[in-house]
PDB file of N, CA and C in Angstrom:
ATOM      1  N   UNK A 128      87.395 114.104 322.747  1.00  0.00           N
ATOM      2  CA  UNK A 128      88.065 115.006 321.821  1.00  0.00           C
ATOM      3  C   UNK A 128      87.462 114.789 320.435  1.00  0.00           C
ATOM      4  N   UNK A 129      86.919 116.121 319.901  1.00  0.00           N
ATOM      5  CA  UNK A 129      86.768 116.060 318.316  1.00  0.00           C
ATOM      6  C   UNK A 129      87.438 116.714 317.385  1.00  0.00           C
ATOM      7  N   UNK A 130      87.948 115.715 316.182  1.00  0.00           N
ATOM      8  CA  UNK A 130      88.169 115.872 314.781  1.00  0.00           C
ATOM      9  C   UNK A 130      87.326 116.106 313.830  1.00  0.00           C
ATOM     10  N   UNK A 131      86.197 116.129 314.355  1.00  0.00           N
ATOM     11  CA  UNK A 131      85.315 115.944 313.118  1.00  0.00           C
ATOM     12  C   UNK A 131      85.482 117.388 311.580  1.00  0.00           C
ATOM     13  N   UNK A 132      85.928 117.250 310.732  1.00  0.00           N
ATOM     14  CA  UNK A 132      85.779 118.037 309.672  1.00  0.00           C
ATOM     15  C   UNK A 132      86.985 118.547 309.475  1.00  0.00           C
ATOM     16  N   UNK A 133      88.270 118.506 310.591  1.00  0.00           N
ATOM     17  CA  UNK A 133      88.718 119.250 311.309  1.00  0.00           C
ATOM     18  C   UNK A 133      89.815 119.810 309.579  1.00  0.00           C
ATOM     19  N   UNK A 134      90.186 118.728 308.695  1.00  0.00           N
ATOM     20  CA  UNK A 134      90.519 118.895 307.565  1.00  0.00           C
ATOM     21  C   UNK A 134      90.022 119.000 306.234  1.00  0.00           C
ATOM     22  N   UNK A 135      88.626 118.837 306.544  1.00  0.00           N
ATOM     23  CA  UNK A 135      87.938 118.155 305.367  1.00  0.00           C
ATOM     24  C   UNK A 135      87.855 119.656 304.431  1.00  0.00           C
ATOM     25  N   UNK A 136      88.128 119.275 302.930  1.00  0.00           N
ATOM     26  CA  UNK A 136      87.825 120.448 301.874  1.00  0.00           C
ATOM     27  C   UNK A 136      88.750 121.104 301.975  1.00  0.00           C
ATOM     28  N   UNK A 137      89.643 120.481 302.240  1.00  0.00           N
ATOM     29  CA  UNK A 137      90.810 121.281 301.908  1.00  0.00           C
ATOM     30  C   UNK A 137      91.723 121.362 300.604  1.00  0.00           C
ATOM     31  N   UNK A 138      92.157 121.587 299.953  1.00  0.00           N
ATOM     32  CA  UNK A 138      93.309 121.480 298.746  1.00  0.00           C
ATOM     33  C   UNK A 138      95.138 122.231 299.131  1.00  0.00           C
ATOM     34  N   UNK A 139      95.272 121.855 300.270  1.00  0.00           N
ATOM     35  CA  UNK A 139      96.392 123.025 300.527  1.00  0.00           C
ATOM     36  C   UNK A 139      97.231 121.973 301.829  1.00  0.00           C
ATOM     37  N   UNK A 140      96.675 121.395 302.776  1.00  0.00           N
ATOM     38  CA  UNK A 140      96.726 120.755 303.390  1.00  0.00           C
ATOM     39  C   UNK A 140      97.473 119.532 303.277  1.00  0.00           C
ATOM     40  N   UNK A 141      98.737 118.981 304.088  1.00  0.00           N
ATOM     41  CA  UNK A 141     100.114 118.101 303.660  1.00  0.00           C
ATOM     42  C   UNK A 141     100.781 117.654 303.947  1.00  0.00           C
ATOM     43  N   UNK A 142     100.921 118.717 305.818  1.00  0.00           N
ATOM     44  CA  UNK A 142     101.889 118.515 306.632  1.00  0.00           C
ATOM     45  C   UNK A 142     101.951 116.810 307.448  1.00  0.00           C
ATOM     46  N   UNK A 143     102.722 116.663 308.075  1.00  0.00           N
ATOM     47  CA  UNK A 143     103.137 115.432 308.856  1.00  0.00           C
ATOM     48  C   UNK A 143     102.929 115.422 309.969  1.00  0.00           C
ATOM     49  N   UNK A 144     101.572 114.989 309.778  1.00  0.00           N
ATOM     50  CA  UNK A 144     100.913 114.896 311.488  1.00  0.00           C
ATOM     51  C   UNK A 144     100.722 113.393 312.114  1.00  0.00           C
ATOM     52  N   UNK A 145     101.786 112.716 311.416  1.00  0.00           N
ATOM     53  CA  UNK A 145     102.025 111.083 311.843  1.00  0.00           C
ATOM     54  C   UNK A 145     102.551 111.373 313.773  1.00  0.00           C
ATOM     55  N   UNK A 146     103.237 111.959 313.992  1.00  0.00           N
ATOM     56  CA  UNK A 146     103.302 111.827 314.939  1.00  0.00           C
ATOM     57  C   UNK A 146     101.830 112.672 316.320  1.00  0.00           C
ATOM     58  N   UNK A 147     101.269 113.265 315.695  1.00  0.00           N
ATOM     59  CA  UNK A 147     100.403 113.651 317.108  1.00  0.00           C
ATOM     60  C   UNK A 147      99.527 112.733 317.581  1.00  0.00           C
ATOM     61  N   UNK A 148      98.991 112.764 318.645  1.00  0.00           N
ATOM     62  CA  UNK A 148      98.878 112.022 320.013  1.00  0.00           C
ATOM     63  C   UNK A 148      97.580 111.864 319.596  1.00  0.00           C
ATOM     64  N   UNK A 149      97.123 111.291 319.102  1.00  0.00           N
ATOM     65  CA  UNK A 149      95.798 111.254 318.955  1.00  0.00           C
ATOM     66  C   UNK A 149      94.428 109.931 319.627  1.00  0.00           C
ATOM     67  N   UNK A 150      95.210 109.834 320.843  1.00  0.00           N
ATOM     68  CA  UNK A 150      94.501 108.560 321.486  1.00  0.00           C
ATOM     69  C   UNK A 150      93.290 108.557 322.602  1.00  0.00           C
ATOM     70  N   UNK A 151      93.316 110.456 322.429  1.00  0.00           N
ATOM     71  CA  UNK A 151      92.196 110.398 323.229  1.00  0.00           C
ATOM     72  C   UNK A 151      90.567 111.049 322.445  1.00  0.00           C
ATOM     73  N   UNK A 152      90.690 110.994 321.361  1.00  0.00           N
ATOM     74  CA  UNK A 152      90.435 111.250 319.958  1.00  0.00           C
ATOM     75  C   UNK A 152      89.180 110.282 319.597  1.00  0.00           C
ATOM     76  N   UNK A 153      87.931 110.864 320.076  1.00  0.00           N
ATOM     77  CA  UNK A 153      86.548 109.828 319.781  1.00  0.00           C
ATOM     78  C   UNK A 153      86.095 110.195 318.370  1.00  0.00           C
ATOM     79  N   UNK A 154      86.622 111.380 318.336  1.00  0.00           N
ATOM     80  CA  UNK A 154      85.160 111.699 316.777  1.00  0.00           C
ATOM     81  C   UNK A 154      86.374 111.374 315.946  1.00  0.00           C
ATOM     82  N   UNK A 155      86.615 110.727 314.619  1.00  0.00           N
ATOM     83  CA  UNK A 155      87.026 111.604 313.714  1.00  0.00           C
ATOM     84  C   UNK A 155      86.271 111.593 312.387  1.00  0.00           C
ATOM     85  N   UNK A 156      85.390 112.006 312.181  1.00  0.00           N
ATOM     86  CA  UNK A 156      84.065 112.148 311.334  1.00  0.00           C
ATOM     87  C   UNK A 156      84.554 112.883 310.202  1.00  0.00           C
ATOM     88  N   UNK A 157      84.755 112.529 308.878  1.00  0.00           N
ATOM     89  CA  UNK A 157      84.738 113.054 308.316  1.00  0.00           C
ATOM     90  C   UNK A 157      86.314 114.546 307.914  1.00  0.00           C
ATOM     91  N   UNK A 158      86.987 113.726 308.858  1.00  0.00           N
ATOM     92  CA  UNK A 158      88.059 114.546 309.090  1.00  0.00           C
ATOM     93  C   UNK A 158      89.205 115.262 308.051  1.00  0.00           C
ATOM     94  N   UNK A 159      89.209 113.881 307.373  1.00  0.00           N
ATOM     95  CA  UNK A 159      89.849 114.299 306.039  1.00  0.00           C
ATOM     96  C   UNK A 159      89.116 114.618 304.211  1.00  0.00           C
ATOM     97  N   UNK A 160      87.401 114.657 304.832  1.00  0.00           N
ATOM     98  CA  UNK A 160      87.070 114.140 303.560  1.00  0.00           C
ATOM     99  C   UNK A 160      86.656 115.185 303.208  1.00  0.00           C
ATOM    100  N   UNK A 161      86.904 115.087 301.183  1.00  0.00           N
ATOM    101  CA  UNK A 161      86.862 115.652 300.232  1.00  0.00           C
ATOM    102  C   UNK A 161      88.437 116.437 300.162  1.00  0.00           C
ATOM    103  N   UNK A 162      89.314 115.854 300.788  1.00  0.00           N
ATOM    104  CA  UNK A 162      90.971 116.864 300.827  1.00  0.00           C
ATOM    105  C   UNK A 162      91.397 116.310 299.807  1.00  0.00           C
ATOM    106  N   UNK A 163      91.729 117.196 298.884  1.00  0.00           N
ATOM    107  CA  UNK A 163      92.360 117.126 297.522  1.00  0.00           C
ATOM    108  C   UNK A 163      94.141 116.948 297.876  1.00  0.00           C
ATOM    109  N   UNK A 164      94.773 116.825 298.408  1.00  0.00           N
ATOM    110  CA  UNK A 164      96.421 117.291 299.003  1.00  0.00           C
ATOM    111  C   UNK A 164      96.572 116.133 299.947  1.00  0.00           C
ATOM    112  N   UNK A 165      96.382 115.734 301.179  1.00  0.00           N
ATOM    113  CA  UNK A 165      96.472 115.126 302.152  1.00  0.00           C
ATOM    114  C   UNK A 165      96.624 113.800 301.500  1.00  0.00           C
ATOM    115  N   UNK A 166      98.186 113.184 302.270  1.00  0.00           N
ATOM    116  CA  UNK A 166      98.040 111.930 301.858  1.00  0.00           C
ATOM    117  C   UNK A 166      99.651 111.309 302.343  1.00  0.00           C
ATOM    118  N   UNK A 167      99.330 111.699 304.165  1.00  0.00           N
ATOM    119  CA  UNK A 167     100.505 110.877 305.185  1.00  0.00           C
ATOM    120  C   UNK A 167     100.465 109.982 306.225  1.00  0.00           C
ATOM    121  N   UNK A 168     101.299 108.658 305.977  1.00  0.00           N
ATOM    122  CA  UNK A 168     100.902 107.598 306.283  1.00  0.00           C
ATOM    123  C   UNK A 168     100.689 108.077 308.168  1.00  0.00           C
ATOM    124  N   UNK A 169      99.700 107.533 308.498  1.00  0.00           N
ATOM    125  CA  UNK A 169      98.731 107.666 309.627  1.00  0.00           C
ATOM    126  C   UNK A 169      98.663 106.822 310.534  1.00  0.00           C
ATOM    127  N   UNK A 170      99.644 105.215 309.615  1.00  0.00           N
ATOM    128  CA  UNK A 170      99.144 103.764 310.198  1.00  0.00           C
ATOM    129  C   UNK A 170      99.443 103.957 311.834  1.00  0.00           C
ATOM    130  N   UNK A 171     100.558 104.474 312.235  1.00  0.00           N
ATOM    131  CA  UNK A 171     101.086 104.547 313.391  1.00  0.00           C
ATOM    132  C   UNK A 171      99.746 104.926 314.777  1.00  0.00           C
ATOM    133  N   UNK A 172      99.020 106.119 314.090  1.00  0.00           N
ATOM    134  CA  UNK A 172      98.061 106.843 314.956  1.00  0.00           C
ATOM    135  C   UNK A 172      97.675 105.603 315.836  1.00  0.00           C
ATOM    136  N   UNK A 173      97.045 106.468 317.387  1.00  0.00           N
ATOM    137  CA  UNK A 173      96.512 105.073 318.100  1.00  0.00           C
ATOM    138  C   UNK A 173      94.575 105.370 317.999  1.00  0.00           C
ATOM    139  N   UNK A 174      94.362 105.104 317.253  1.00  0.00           N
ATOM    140  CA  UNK A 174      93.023 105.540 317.487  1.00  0.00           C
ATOM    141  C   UNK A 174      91.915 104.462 318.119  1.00  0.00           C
ATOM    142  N   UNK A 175      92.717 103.723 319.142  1.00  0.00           N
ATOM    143  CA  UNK A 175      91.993 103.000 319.706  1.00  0.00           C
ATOM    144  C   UNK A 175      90.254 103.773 320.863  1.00  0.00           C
ATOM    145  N   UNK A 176      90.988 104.858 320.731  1.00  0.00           N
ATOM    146  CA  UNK A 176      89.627 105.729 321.117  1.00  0.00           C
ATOM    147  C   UNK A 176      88.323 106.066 320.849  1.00  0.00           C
ATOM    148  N   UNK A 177      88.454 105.625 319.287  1.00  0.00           N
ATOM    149  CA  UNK A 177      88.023 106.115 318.367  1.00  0.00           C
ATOM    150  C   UNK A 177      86.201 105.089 318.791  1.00  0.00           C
ATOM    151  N   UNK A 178      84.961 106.409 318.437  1.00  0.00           N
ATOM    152  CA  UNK A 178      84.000 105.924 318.412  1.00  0.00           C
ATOM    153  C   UNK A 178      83.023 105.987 316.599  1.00  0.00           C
ATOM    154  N   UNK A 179      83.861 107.589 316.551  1.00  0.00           N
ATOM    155  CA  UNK A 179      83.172 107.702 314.775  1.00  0.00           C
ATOM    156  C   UNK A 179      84.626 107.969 314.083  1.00  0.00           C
ATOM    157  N   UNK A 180      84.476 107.464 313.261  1.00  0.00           N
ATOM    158  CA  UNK A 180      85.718 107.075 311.574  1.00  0.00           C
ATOM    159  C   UNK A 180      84.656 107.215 310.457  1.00  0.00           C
ATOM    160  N   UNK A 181      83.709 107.113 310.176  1.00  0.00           N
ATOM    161  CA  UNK A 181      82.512 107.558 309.204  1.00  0.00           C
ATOM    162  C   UNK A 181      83.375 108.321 307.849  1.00  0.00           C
ATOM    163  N   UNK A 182      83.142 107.981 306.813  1.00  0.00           N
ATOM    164  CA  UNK A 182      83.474 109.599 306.347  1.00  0.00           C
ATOM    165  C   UNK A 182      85.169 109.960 306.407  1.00  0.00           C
ATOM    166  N   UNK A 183      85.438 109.331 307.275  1.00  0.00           N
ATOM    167  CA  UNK A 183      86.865 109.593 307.572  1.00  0.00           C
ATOM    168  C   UNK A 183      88.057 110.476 306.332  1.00  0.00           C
ATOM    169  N   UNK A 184      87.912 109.773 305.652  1.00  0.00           N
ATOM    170  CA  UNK A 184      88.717 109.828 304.091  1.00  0.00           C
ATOM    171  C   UNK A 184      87.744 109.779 302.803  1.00  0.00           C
ATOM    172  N   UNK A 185      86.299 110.201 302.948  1.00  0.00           N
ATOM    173  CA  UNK A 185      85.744 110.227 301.689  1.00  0.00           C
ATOM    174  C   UNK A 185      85.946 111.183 300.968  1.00  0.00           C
ATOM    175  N   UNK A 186      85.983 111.022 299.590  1.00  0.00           N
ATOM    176  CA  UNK A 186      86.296 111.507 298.128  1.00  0.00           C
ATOM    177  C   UNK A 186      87.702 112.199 298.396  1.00  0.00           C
ATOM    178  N   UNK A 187      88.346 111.357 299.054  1.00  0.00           N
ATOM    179  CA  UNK A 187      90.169 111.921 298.809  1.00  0.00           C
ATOM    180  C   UNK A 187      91.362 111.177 298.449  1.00  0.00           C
ATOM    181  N   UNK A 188      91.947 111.734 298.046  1.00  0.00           N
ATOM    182  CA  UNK A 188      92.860 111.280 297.216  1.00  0.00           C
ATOM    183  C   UNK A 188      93.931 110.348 298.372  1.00  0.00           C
ATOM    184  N   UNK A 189      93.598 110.358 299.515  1.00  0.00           N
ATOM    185  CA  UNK A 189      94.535 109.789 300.505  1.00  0.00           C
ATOM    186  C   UNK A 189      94.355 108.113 299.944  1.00  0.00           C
ATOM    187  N   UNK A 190      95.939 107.579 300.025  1.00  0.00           N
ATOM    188  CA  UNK A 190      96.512 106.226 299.707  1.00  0.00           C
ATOM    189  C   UNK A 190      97.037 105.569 300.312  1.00  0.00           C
ATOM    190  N   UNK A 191      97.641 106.242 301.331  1.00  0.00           N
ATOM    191  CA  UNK A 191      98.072 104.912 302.359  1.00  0.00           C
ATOM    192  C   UNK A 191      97.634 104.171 302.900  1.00  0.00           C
ATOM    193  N   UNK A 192      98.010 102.747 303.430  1.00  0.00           N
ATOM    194  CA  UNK A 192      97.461 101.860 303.992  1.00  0.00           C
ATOM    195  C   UNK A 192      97.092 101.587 305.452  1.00  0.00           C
ATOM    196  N   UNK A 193      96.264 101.453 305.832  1.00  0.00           N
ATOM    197  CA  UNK A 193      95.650 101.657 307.118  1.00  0.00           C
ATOM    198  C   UNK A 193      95.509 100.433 307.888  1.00  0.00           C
ATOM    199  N   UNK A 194      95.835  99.087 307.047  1.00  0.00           N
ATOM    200  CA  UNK A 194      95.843  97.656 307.942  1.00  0.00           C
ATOM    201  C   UNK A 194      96.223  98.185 308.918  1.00  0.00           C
ATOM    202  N   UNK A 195      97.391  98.669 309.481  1.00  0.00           N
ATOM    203  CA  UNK A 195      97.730  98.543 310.716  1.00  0.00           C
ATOM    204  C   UNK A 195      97.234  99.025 311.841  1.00  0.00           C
ATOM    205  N   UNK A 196      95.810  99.791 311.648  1.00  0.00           N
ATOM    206  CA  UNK A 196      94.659 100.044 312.528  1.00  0.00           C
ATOM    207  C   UNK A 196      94.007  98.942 312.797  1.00  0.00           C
ATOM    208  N   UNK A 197      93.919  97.916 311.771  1.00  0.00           N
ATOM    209  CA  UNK A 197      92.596  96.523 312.357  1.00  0.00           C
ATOM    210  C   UNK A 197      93.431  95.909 313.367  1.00  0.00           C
ATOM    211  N   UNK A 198      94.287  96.023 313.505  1.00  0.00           N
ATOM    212  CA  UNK A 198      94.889  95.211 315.400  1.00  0.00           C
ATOM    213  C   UNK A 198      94.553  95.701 316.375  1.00  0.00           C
ATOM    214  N   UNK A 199      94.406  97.243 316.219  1.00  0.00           N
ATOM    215  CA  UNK A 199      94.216  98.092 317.239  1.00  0.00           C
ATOM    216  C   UNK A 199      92.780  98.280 317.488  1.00  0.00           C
ATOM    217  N   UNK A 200      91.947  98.220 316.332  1.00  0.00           N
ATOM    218  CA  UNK A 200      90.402  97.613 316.525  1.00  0.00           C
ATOM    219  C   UNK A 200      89.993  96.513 316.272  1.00  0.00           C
ATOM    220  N   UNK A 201      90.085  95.639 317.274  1.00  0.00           N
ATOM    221  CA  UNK A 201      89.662  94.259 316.883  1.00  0.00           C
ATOM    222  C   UNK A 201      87.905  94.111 316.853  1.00  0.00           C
ATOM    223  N   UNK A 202      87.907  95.353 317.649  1.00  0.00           N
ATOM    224  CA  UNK A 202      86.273  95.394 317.706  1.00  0.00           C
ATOM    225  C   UNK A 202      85.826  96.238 317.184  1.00  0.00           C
ATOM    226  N   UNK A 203      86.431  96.201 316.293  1.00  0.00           N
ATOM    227  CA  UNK A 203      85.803  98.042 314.878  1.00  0.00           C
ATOM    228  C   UNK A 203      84.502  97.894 314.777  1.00  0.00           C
ATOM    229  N   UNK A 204      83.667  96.702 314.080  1.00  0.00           N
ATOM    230  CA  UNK A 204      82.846  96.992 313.189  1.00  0.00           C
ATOM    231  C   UNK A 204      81.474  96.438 314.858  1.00  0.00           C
ATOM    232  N   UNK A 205      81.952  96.788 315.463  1.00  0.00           N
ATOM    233  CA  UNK A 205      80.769  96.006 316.739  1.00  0.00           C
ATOM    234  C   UNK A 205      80.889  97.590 318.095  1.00  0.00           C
ATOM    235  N   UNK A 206      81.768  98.223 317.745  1.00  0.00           N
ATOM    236  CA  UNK A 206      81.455  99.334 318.745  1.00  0.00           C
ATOM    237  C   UNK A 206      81.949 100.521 318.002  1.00  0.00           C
ATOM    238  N   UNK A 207      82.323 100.476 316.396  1.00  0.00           N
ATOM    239  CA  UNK A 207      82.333 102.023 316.229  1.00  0.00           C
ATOM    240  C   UNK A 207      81.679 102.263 314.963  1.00  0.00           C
ATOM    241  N   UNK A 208      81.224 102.928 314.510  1.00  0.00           N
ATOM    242  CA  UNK A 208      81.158 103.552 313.433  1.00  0.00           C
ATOM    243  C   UNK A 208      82.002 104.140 312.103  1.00  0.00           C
ATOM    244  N   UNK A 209      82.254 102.822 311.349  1.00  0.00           N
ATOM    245  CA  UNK A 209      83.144 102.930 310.113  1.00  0.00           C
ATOM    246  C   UNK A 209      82.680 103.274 309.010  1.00  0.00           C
ATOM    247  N   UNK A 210      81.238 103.735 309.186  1.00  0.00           N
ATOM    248  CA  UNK A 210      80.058 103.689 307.410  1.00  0.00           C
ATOM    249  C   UNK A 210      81.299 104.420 306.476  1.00  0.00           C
ATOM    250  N   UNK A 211      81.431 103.667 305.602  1.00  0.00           N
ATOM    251  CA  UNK A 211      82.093 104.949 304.359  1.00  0.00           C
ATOM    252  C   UNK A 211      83.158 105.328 304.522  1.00  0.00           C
ATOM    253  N   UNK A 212      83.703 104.877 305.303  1.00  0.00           N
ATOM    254  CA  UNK A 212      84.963 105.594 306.053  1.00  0.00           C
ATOM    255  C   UNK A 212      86.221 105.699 304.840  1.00  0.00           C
ATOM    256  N   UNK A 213      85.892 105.064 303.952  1.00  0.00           N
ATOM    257  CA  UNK A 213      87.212 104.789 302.791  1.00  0.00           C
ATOM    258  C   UNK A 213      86.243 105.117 301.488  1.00  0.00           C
ATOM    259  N   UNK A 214      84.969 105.503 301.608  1.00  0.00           N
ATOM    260  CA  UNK A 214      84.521 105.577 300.329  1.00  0.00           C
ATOM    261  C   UNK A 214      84.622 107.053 298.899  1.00  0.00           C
ATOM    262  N   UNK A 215      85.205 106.309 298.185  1.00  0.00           N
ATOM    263  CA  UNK A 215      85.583 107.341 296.890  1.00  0.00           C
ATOM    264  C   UNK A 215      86.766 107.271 297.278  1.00  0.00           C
ATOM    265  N   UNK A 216      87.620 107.211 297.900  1.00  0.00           N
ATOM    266  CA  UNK A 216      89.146 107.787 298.179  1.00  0.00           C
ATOM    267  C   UNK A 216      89.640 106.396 297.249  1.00  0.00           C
ATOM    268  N   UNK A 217      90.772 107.130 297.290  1.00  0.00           N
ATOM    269  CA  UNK A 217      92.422 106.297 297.145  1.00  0.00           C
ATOM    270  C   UNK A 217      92.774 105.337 298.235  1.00  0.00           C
ATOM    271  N   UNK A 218      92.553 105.029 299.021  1.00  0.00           N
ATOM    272  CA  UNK A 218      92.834 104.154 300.047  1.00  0.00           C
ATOM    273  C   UNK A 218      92.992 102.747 299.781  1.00  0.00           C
ATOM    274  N   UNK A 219      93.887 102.146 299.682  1.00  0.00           N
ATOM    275  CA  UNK A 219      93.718 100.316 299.635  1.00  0.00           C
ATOM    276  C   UNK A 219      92.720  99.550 300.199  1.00  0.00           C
ATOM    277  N   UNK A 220      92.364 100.358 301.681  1.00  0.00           N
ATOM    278  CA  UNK A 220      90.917  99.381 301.956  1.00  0.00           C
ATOM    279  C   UNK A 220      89.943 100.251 301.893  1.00  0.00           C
ATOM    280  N   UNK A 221      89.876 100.251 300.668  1.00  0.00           N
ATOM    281  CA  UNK A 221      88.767 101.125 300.122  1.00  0.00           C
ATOM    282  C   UNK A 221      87.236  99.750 300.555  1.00  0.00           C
ATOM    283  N   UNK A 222      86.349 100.243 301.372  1.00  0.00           N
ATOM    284  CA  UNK A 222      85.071  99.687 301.656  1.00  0.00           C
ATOM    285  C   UNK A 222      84.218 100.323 302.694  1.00  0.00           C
ATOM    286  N   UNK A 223      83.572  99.854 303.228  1.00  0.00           N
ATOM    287  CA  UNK A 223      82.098 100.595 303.968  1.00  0.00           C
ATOM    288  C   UNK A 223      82.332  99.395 304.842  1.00  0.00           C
ATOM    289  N   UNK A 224      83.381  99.004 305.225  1.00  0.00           N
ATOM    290  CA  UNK A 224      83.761  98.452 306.670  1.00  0.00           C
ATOM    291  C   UNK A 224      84.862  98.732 307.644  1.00  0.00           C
ATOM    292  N   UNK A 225      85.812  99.591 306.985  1.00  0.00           N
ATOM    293  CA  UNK A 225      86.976  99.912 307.344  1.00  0.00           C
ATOM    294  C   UNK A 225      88.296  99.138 307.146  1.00  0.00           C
ATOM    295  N   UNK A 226      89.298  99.503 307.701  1.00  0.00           N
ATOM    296  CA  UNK A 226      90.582  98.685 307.263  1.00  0.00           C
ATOM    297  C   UNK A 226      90.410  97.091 307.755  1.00  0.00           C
ATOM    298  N   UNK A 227      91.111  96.234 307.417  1.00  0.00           N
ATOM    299  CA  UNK A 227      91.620  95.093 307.220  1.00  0.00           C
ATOM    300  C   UNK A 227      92.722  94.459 308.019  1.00  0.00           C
ATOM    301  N   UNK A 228      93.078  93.633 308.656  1.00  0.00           N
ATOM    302  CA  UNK A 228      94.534  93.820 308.948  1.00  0.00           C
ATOM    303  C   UNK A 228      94.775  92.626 308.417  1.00  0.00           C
ATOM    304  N   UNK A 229      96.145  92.616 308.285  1.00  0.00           N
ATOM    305  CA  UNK A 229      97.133  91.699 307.323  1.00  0.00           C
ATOM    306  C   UNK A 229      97.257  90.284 306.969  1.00  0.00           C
TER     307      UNK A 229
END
């Protein structure tokens, strides 16, 4: 399943998509980036599926905290693709490795 872009450039964009199912969900490339609006906590998502996060949240204003993804990837930075994934944004783990956990 791909996300890739699926939000990105948006300014309008807001709703509460904490709850969808998103575990079978390989791409999400770039999904939210450059969204001027978007900015709902996500930690819950299972994106243990996940092969690309790249880009994920670049140049957006999104702030919530995402630790609670590094449990669910213990093997983030060795089988997926995190380049940038927080870069320019608002995000607490703002880096070019991805989230952190606690």
């Amino acid at each position: 399943v791909d996300m890739e872009n699926a939000f990105a450039n948006t300014n309008f964009f807001n709703h509460d998509i904490s709850s969808w199912n998103v575990s079978n969900v390989q791409n999400f490339r770039a999904m939210f980036a450059d969204s001027s609006r978007f900015d709902v906590d996500l930690s819950s998502w299972d994106v243990g599926s996940a092969t690309r996060l790249n880009l994920m949240y670049y140049n957006s204003v999104y702030s919530q905290n995402l630790c609670a993804w590094g449990d669910r990837l213990s093997d983030l930075l060795e089988r997926r693709d995190v380049s940038n994934m927080f870069l320019q944004s608002n995000c607490p783990a703002e880096d070019t490795e991805g989230p952190t956990p606690d």
